[in-house]
Amino acid sequence: MIRVVVADDQELIRTGLTMILSAQPGIEVVGQAADGREAVELARRLRPDVCLFDIRMPGMDGIAATRELAGPHVEDPIAVVVITTFDLDEYVHGALKAGARGFLLKDAGPELLVQAIHAAADGEALIAPKITARLLAAFSDTRLGRPPAQPVEPLTGREEQILLTVAQGRTNSEIAGDLHISLSTVKTHLTSIMTKLGARNRVELVMWAYETHRVQR
């Protein structure tokens, strides 16, 4: 059972998201919050598998709440999926840098929402397809004034290959099928890549692939 905390300052939307998720087998909404600060307190107390946060909330917005629960310095991060009505690159980039494992627009529909929750719970990431390529191509650490990190050890040829498939939005199962290798082998390679790059999730791997120009813009 995937345990979820939902946070949105609009009660109607919060209730709607809760109803959609609660209707799914294997998903349980264990808490709701109307602002980011309450959401952080709930998440720390309940330790859900996934948090679903709106970006714009009073007191503490979704990006700040994400950073509190999943930021680079959090020892035991909680998976966060950010959802918003605003298709703004700055919001998406800020959420991903804060540690979010997913980013969706509120018009994405129930199917994509459920996919994002499952992906986050499984340690993967899902970003709304319509903004993924544009976002990742537009932002880089170089643009922010610092060079991209370098791996502690060079990536192997197979790791480079898997990194590119991840950057193309392929899931672990799809990568295994594409490269004719086992799912466990894919996971082993991903763990190695993350260790070499000091990355904590697939989103950071994809961003690094763009920042280092491994993926054409």
mmCIF file of N, CA and C in Angstrom, residues 86-179:
data_model
loop_
_atom_site.group_PDB
_atom_site.id
_atom_site.type_symbol
_atom_site.label_atom_id
_atom_site.label_comp_id
_atom_site.label_asym_id
_atom_site.label_seq_id
_atom_site.Cartn_x
_atom_site.Cartn_y
_atom_site.Cartn_z
ATOM 1 N N PHE A 86 0.414 25.924 -13.160
ATOM 2 C CA PHE A 86 1.301 26.871 -13.832
ATOM 3 C C PHE A 86 2.450 26.162 -14.539
ATOM 4 N N ASP A 87 2.449 26.236 -15.857
ATOM 5 C CA ASP A 87 3.486 25.600 -16.674
ATOM 6 C C ASP A 87 4.646 26.587 -16.849
ATOM 7 N N LEU A 88 5.322 26.887 -15.740
ATOM 8 C CA LEU A 88 6.430 27.837 -15.779
ATOM 9 C C LEU A 88 7.744 27.108 -15.524
ATOM 10 N N ASP A 89 8.732 27.331 -16.390
ATOM 11 C CA ASP A 89 10.012 26.651 -16.259
ATOM 12 C C ASP A 89 10.652 26.880 -14.897
ATOM 13 N N GLU A 90 10.517 28.114 -14.378
ATOM 14 C CA GLU A 90 11.143 28.423 -13.103
ATOM 15 C C GLU A 90 10.572 27.554 -11.983
ATOM 16 N N TYR A 91 9.270 27.313 -12.027
ATOM 17 C CA TYR A 91 8.643 26.470 -11.007
ATOM 18 C C TYR A 91 9.146 25.026 -11.112
ATOM 19 N N VAL A 92 9.173 24.527 -12.343
ATOM 20 C CA VAL A 92 9.583 23.140 -12.535
ATOM 21 C C VAL A 92 11.026 22.961 -12.092
ATOM 22 N N HIS A 93 11.882 23.834 -12.563
ATOM 23 C CA HIS A 93 13.299 23.743 -12.232
ATOM 24 C C HIS A 93 13.503 23.855 -10.729
ATOM 25 N N GLY A 94 12.803 24.797 -10.098
ATOM 26 C CA GLY A 94 12.936 24.972 -8.648
ATOM 27 C C GLY A 94 12.495 23.736 -7.892
ATOM 28 N N ALA A 95 11.401 23.132 -8.337
ATOM 29 C CA ALA A 95 10.894 21.929 -7.670
ATOM 30 C C ALA A 95 11.868 20.768 -7.795
ATOM 31 N N LEU A 96 12.426 20.577 -8.999
ATOM 32 C CA LEU A 96 13.354 19.466 -9.203
ATOM 33 C C LEU A 96 14.652 19.683 -8.438
ATOM 34 N N LYS A 97 15.141 20.900 -8.421
ATOM 35 C CA LYS A 97 16.349 21.195 -7.659
ATOM 36 C C LYS A 97 16.111 21.003 -6.159
ATOM 37 N N ALA A 98 14.868 21.213 -5.734
ATOM 38 C CA ALA A 98 14.531 21.041 -4.313
ATOM 39 C C ALA A 98 14.421 19.568 -3.935
ATOM 40 N N GLY A 99 14.386 18.678 -4.936
ATOM 41 C CA GLY A 99 14.359 17.249 -4.650
ATOM 42 C C GLY A 99 13.112 16.512 -5.090
ATOM 43 N N ALA A 100 12.197 17.199 -5.805
ATOM 44 C CA ALA A 100 10.961 16.540 -6.236
ATOM 45 C C ALA A 100 11.256 15.397 -7.200
ATOM 46 N N ARG A 101 10.479 14.328 -7.096
ATOM 47 C CA ARG A 101 10.636 13.184 -7.997
ATOM 48 C C ARG A 101 9.641 13.221 -9.153
ATOM 49 N N GLY A 102 8.794 14.209 -9.159
ATOM 50 C CA GLY A 102 7.835 14.296 -10.249
ATOM 51 C C GLY A 102 7.257 15.694 -10.331
ATOM 52 N N PHE A 103 6.789 16.053 -11.516
ATOM 53 C CA PHE A 103 6.167 17.359 -11.718
ATOM 54 C C PHE A 103 5.039 17.182 -12.721
ATOM 55 N N LEU A 104 3.817 17.530 -12.300
ATOM 56 C CA LEU A 104 2.641 17.376 -13.151
ATOM 57 C C LEU A 104 1.828 18.658 -13.191
ATOM 58 N N LEU A 105 1.138 18.842 -14.289
ATOM 59 C CA LEU A 105 0.142 19.904 -14.359
ATOM 60 C C LEU A 105 -1.195 19.328 -13.913
ATOM 61 N N LYS A 106 -2.039 20.173 -13.351
ATOM 62 C CA LYS A 106 -3.303 19.685 -12.798
ATOM 63 C C LYS A 106 -4.263 19.174 -13.870
ATOM 64 N N ASP A 107 -3.993 19.503 -15.124
ATOM 65 C CA ASP A 107 -4.840 18.969 -16.192
ATOM 66 C C ASP A 107 -4.267 17.682 -16.781
ATOM 67 N N ALA A 108 -3.297 17.095 -16.105
ATOM 68 C CA ALA A 108 -2.642 15.893 -16.636
ATOM 69 C C ALA A 108 -3.578 14.693 -16.676
ATOM 70 N N GLY A 109 -4.567 14.674 -15.802
ATOM 71 C CA GLY A 109 -5.514 13.566 -15.778
ATOM 72 C C GLY A 109 -5.166 12.523 -14.731
ATOM 73 N N PRO A 110 -6.169 11.748 -14.311
ATOM 74 C CA PRO A 110 -5.972 10.753 -13.246
ATOM 75 C C PRO A 110 -4.919 9.700 -13.570
ATOM 76 N N GLU A 111 -4.871 9.243 -14.818
ATOM 77 C CA GLU A 111 -3.938 8.159 -15.161
ATOM 78 C C GLU A 111 -2.485 8.580 -14.949
ATOM 79 N N LEU A 112 -2.134 9.768 -15.423
ATOM 80 C CA LEU A 112 -0.761 10.249 -15.266
ATOM 81 C C LEU A 112 -0.452 10.542 -13.801
ATOM 82 N N LEU A 113 -1.446 11.042 -13.072
ATOM 83 C CA LEU A 113 -1.271 11.300 -11.649
ATOM 84 C C LEU A 113 -0.924 10.016 -10.900
ATOM 85 N N VAL A 114 -1.673 8.982 -11.163
ATOM 86 C CA VAL A 114 -1.431 7.695 -10.501
ATOM 87 C C VAL A 114 -0.075 7.128 -10.906
ATOM 88 N N GLN A 115 0.289 7.274 -12.177
ATOM 89 C CA GLN A 115 1.601 6.822 -12.641
ATOM 90 C C GLN A 115 2.719 7.542 -11.903
ATOM 91 N N ALA A 116 2.552 8.835 -11.697
ATOM 92 C CA ALA A 116 3.583 9.621 -11.014
ATOM 93 C C ALA A 116 3.740 9.183 -9.564
ATOM 94 N N ILE A 117 2.617 8.871 -8.903
ATOM 95 C CA ILE A 117 2.674 8.413 -7.511
ATOM 96 C C ILE A 117 3.401 7.075 -7.430
ATOM 97 N N HIS A 118 3.064 6.167 -8.334
ATOM 98 C CA HIS A 118 3.734 4.859 -8.341
ATOM 99 C C HIS A 118 5.215 4.998 -8.672
ATOM 100 N N ALA A 119 5.532 5.862 -9.633
ATOM 101 C CA ALA A 119 6.934 6.055 -10.009
ATOM 102 C C ALA A 119 7.741 6.598 -8.836
ATOM 103 N N ALA A 120 7.191 7.599 -8.148
ATOM 104 C CA ALA A 120 7.892 8.182 -7.000
ATOM 105 C C ALA A 120 8.089 7.155 -5.897
ATOM 106 N N ALA A 121 7.072 6.346 -5.646
ATOM 107 C CA ALA A 121 7.165 5.319 -4.609
ATOM 108 C C ALA A 121 8.209 4.262 -4.965
ATOM 109 N N ASP A 122 8.419 4.046 -6.265
ATOM 110 C CA ASP A 122 9.388 3.051 -6.728
ATOM 111 C C ASP A 122 10.788 3.627 -6.895
ATOM 112 N N GLY A 123 10.957 4.897 -6.535
ATOM 113 C CA GLY A 123 12.267 5.519 -6.655
ATOM 114 C C GLY A 123 12.563 6.068 -8.035
ATOM 115 N N GLU A 124 11.542 6.093 -8.899
ATOM 116 C CA GLU A 124 11.720 6.643 -10.236
ATOM 117 C C GLU A 124 11.118 8.050 -10.263
ATOM 118 N N ALA A 125 11.002 8.607 -11.444
ATOM 119 C CA ALA A 125 10.474 9.964 -11.546
ATOM 120 C C ALA A 125 9.631 10.104 -12.796
ATOM 121 N N LEU A 126 8.606 10.927 -12.707
ATOM 122 C CA LEU A 126 7.756 11.196 -13.854
ATOM 123 C C LEU A 126 7.496 12.686 -13.925
ATOM 124 N N ILE A 127 7.803 13.261 -15.063
ATOM 125 C CA ILE A 127 7.548 14.679 -15.301
ATOM 126 C C ILE A 127 6.594 14.772 -16.480
ATOM 127 N N ALA A 128 5.633 15.661 -16.401
ATOM 128 C CA ALA A 128 4.649 15.810 -17.477
ATOM 129 C C ALA A 128 5.358 15.851 -18.827
ATOM 130 N N PRO A 129 5.006 14.940 -19.731
ATOM 131 C CA PRO A 129 5.720 14.834 -21.007
ATOM 132 C C PRO A 129 5.803 16.139 -21.786
ATOM 133 N N LYS A 130 4.772 16.972 -21.723
ATOM 134 C CA LYS A 130 4.759 18.178 -22.542
ATOM 135 C C LYS A 130 5.815 19.195 -22.120
ATOM 136 N N ILE A 131 6.350 19.062 -20.907
ATOM 137 C CA ILE A 131 7.336 20.041 -20.450
ATOM 138 C C ILE A 131 8.719 19.442 -20.246
ATOM 139 N N THR A 132 8.836 18.115 -20.293
ATOM 140 C CA THR A 132 10.109 17.480 -19.951
ATOM 141 C C THR A 132 11.264 17.941 -20.832
ATOM 142 N N ALA A 133 11.146 17.742 -22.125
ATOM 143 C CA ALA A 133 12.253 18.060 -23.014
ATOM 144 C C ALA A 133 12.596 19.544 -22.979
ATOM 145 N N ARG A 134 11.570 20.388 -23.001
ATOM 146 C CA ARG A 134 11.811 21.829 -22.987
ATOM 147 C C ARG A 134 12.524 22.256 -21.716
ATOM 148 N N LEU A 135 12.052 21.733 -20.599
ATOM 149 C CA LEU A 135 12.632 22.097 -19.322
ATOM 150 C C LEU A 135 14.090 21.683 -19.220
ATOM 151 N N LEU A 136 14.350 20.418 -19.472
ATOM 152 C CA LEU A 136 15.691 19.893 -19.265
ATOM 153 C C LEU A 136 16.691 20.469 -20.257
ATOM 154 N N ALA A 137 16.216 20.820 -21.431
ATOM 155 C CA ALA A 137 17.109 21.431 -22.404
ATOM 156 C C ALA A 137 17.387 22.889 -22.069
ATOM 157 N N ALA A 138 16.442 23.544 -21.412
ATOM 158 C CA ALA A 138 16.564 24.981 -21.160
ATOM 159 C C ALA A 138 17.444 25.307 -19.965
ATOM 160 N N PHE A 139 17.447 24.419 -18.963
ATOM 161 C CA PHE A 139 18.161 24.718 -17.736
ATOM 162 C C PHE A 139 19.404 23.872 -17.574
ATOM 163 N N SER A 140 20.451 24.472 -17.109
ATOM 164 C CA SER A 140 21.669 23.725 -16.800
ATOM 165 C C SER A 140 22.407 24.459 -15.696
ATOM 166 N N ASP A 141 23.283 23.772 -14.993
ATOM 167 C CA ASP A 141 24.076 24.414 -13.949
ATOM 168 C C ASP A 141 24.993 25.476 -14.545
ATOM 169 N N THR A 142 25.405 25.266 -15.800
ATOM 170 C CA THR A 142 26.243 26.267 -16.450
ATOM 171 C C THR A 142 25.491 27.577 -16.563
ATOM 172 N N ARG A 143 24.201 27.466 -16.912
ATOM 173 C CA ARG A 143 23.369 28.661 -17.012
ATOM 174 C C ARG A 143 23.236 29.326 -15.649
ATOM 175 N N LEU A 144 23.263 28.543 -14.588
ATOM 176 C CA LEU A 144 23.131 29.095 -13.255
ATOM 177 C C LEU A 144 24.465 29.588 -12.704
ATOM 178 N N GLY A 145 25.539 29.521 -13.516
ATOM 179 C CA GLY A 145 26.802 30.100 -13.113
ATOM 180 C C GLY A 145 27.798 29.139 -12.508
ATOM 181 N N ARG A 146 27.535 27.842 -12.578
ATOM 182 C CA ARG A 146 28.513 26.886 -12.073
ATOM 183 C C ARG A 146 28.548 25.680 -12.996
ATOM 184 N N PRO A 147 29.732 25.077 -13.148
ATOM 185 C CA PRO A 147 29.850 23.933 -14.054
ATOM 186 C C PRO A 147 29.163 22.707 -13.483
ATOM 187 N N PRO A 148 28.725 21.784 -14.324
ATOM 188 C CA PRO A 148 28.102 20.555 -13.831
ATOM 189 C C PRO A 148 29.112 19.706 -13.076
ATOM 190 N N ALA A 149 28.617 18.920 -12.136
ATOM 191 C CA ALA A 149 29.489 18.046 -11.347
ATOM 192 C C ALA A 149 30.137 16.996 -12.241
ATOM 193 N N GLN A 150 31.308 16.539 -11.824
ATOM 194 C CA GLN A 150 32.000 15.479 -12.548
ATOM 195 C C GLN A 150 31.923 14.191 -11.741
ATOM 196 N N PRO A 151 31.782 13.046 -12.409
ATOM 197 C CA PRO A 151 31.688 11.779 -11.674
ATOM 198 C C PRO A 151 32.983 11.457 -10.943
ATOM 199 N N VAL A 152 32.872 10.778 -9.808
ATOM 200 C CA VAL A 152 34.067 10.406 -9.051
ATOM 201 C C VAL A 152 34.872 9.354 -9.814
ATOM 202 N N GLU A 153 34.202 8.592 -10.663
ATOM 203 C CA GLU A 153 34.850 7.658 -11.587
ATOM 204 C C GLU A 153 34.150 7.793 -12.931
ATOM 205 N N PRO A 154 34.873 7.614 -14.040
ATOM 206 C CA PRO A 154 34.231 7.715 -15.359
ATOM 207 C C PRO A 154 33.116 6.679 -15.507
ATOM 208 N N LEU A 155 32.061 7.055 -16.212
ATOM 209 C CA LEU A 155 30.990 6.110 -16.503
ATOM 210 C C LEU A 155 31.461 5.106 -17.542
ATOM 211 N N THR A 156 31.030 3.868 -17.401
ATOM 212 C CA THR A 156 31.353 2.856 -18.405
ATOM 213 C C THR A 156 30.497 3.081 -19.649
ATOM 214 N N GLY A 157 30.839 2.395 -20.722
ATOM 215 C CA GLY A 157 30.061 2.518 -21.945
ATOM 216 C C GLY A 157 28.608 2.137 -21.743
ATOM 217 N N ARG A 158 28.360 1.069 -21.009
ATOM 218 C CA ARG A 158 26.985 0.625 -20.744
ATOM 219 C C ARG A 158 26.258 1.648 -19.874
ATOM 220 N N GLU A 159 26.970 2.211 -18.905
ATOM 221 C CA GLU A 159 26.347 3.221 -18.043
ATOM 222 C C GLU A 159 25.970 4.460 -18.845
ATOM 223 N N GLU A 160 26.828 4.854 -19.765
ATOM 224 C CA GLU A 160 26.506 5.996 -20.635
ATOM 225 C C GLU A 160 25.259 5.689 -21.457
ATOM 226 N N GLN A 161 25.166 4.465 -21.934
ATOM 227 C CA GLN A 161 24.016 4.044 -22.741
ATOM 228 C C GLN A 161 22.734 4.097 -21.925
ATOM 229 N N ILE A 162 22.803 3.595 -20.698
ATOM 230 C CA ILE A 162 21.624 3.595 -19.836
ATOM 231 C C ILE A 162 21.254 5.015 -19.430
ATOM 232 N N LEU A 163 22.244 5.850 -19.186
ATOM 233 C CA LEU A 163 21.977 7.247 -18.842
ATOM 234 C C LEU A 163 21.181 7.931 -19.945
ATOM 235 N N LEU A 164 21.533 7.678 -21.196
ATOM 236 C CA LEU A 164 20.831 8.293 -22.316
ATOM 237 C C LEU A 164 19.388 7.809 -22.399
ATOM 238 N N THR A 165 19.159 6.519 -22.135
ATOM 239 C CA THR A 165 17.783 6.013 -22.181
ATOM 240 C C THR A 165 16.951 6.604 -21.047
ATOM 241 N N VAL A 166 17.580 6.805 -19.900
ATOM 242 C CA VAL A 166 16.880 7.454 -18.787
ATOM 243 C C VAL A 166 16.510 8.883 -19.181
ATOM 244 N N ALA A 167 17.441 9.569 -19.835
ATOM 245 C CA ALA A 167 17.192 10.953 -20.258
ATOM 246 C C ALA A 167 16.082 11.036 -21.289
ATOM 247 N N GLN A 168 15.845 9.936 -21.995
ATOM 248 C CA GLN A 168 14.755 9.893 -22.974
ATOM 249 C C GLN A 168 13.417 9.552 -22.336
ATOM 250 N N GLY A 169 13.412 9.382 -21.007
ATOM 251 C CA GLY A 169 12.166 9.142 -20.290
ATOM 252 C C GLY A 169 11.760 7.687 -20.204
ATOM 253 N N ARG A 170 12.685 6.766 -20.477
ATOM 254 C CA ARG A 170 12.359 5.349 -20.437
ATOM 255 C C ARG A 170 12.345 4.833 -18.998
ATOM 256 N N THR A 171 11.422 3.942 -18.697
ATOM 257 C CA THR A 171 11.352 3.327 -17.375
ATOM 258 C C THR A 171 12.380 2.189 -17.297
ATOM 259 N N ASN A 172 12.589 1.654 -16.103
ATOM 260 C CA ASN A 172 13.528 0.547 -15.941
ATOM 261 C C ASN A 172 13.134 -0.649 -16.809
ATOM 262 N N SER A 173 11.847 -0.964 -16.833
ATOM 263 C CA SER A 173 11.383 -2.105 -17.623
ATOM 264 C C SER A 173 11.610 -1.870 -19.108
ATOM 265 N N GLU A 174 11.357 -0.653 -19.569
ATOM 266 C CA GLU A 174 11.561 -0.326 -20.977
ATOM 267 C C GLU A 174 13.041 -0.382 -21.347
ATOM 268 N N ILE A 175 13.894 0.098 -20.430
ATOM 269 C CA ILE A 175 15.340 0.050 -20.674
ATOM 270 C C ILE A 175 15.805 -1.395 -20.789
ATOM 271 N N ALA A 176 15.315 -2.239 -19.884
ATOM 272 C CA ALA A 176 15.683 -3.660 -19.917
ATOM 273 C C ALA A 176 15.294 -4.280 -21.257
ATOM 274 N N GLY A 177 14.098 -3.957 -21.730
ATOM 275 C CA GLY A 177 13.650 -4.484 -23.007
ATOM 276 C C GLY A 177 14.448 -3.930 -24.179
ATOM 277 N N ASP A 178 14.714 -2.625 -24.146
ATOM 278 C CA ASP A 178 15.456 -1.990 -25.244
ATOM 279 C C ASP A 178 16.867 -2.552 -25.376
ATOM 280 N N LEU A 179 17.518 -2.779 -24.228
ATOM 281 C CA LEU A 179 18.927 -3.192 -24.247
ATOM 282 C C LEU A 179 19.104 -4.700 -24.085
#
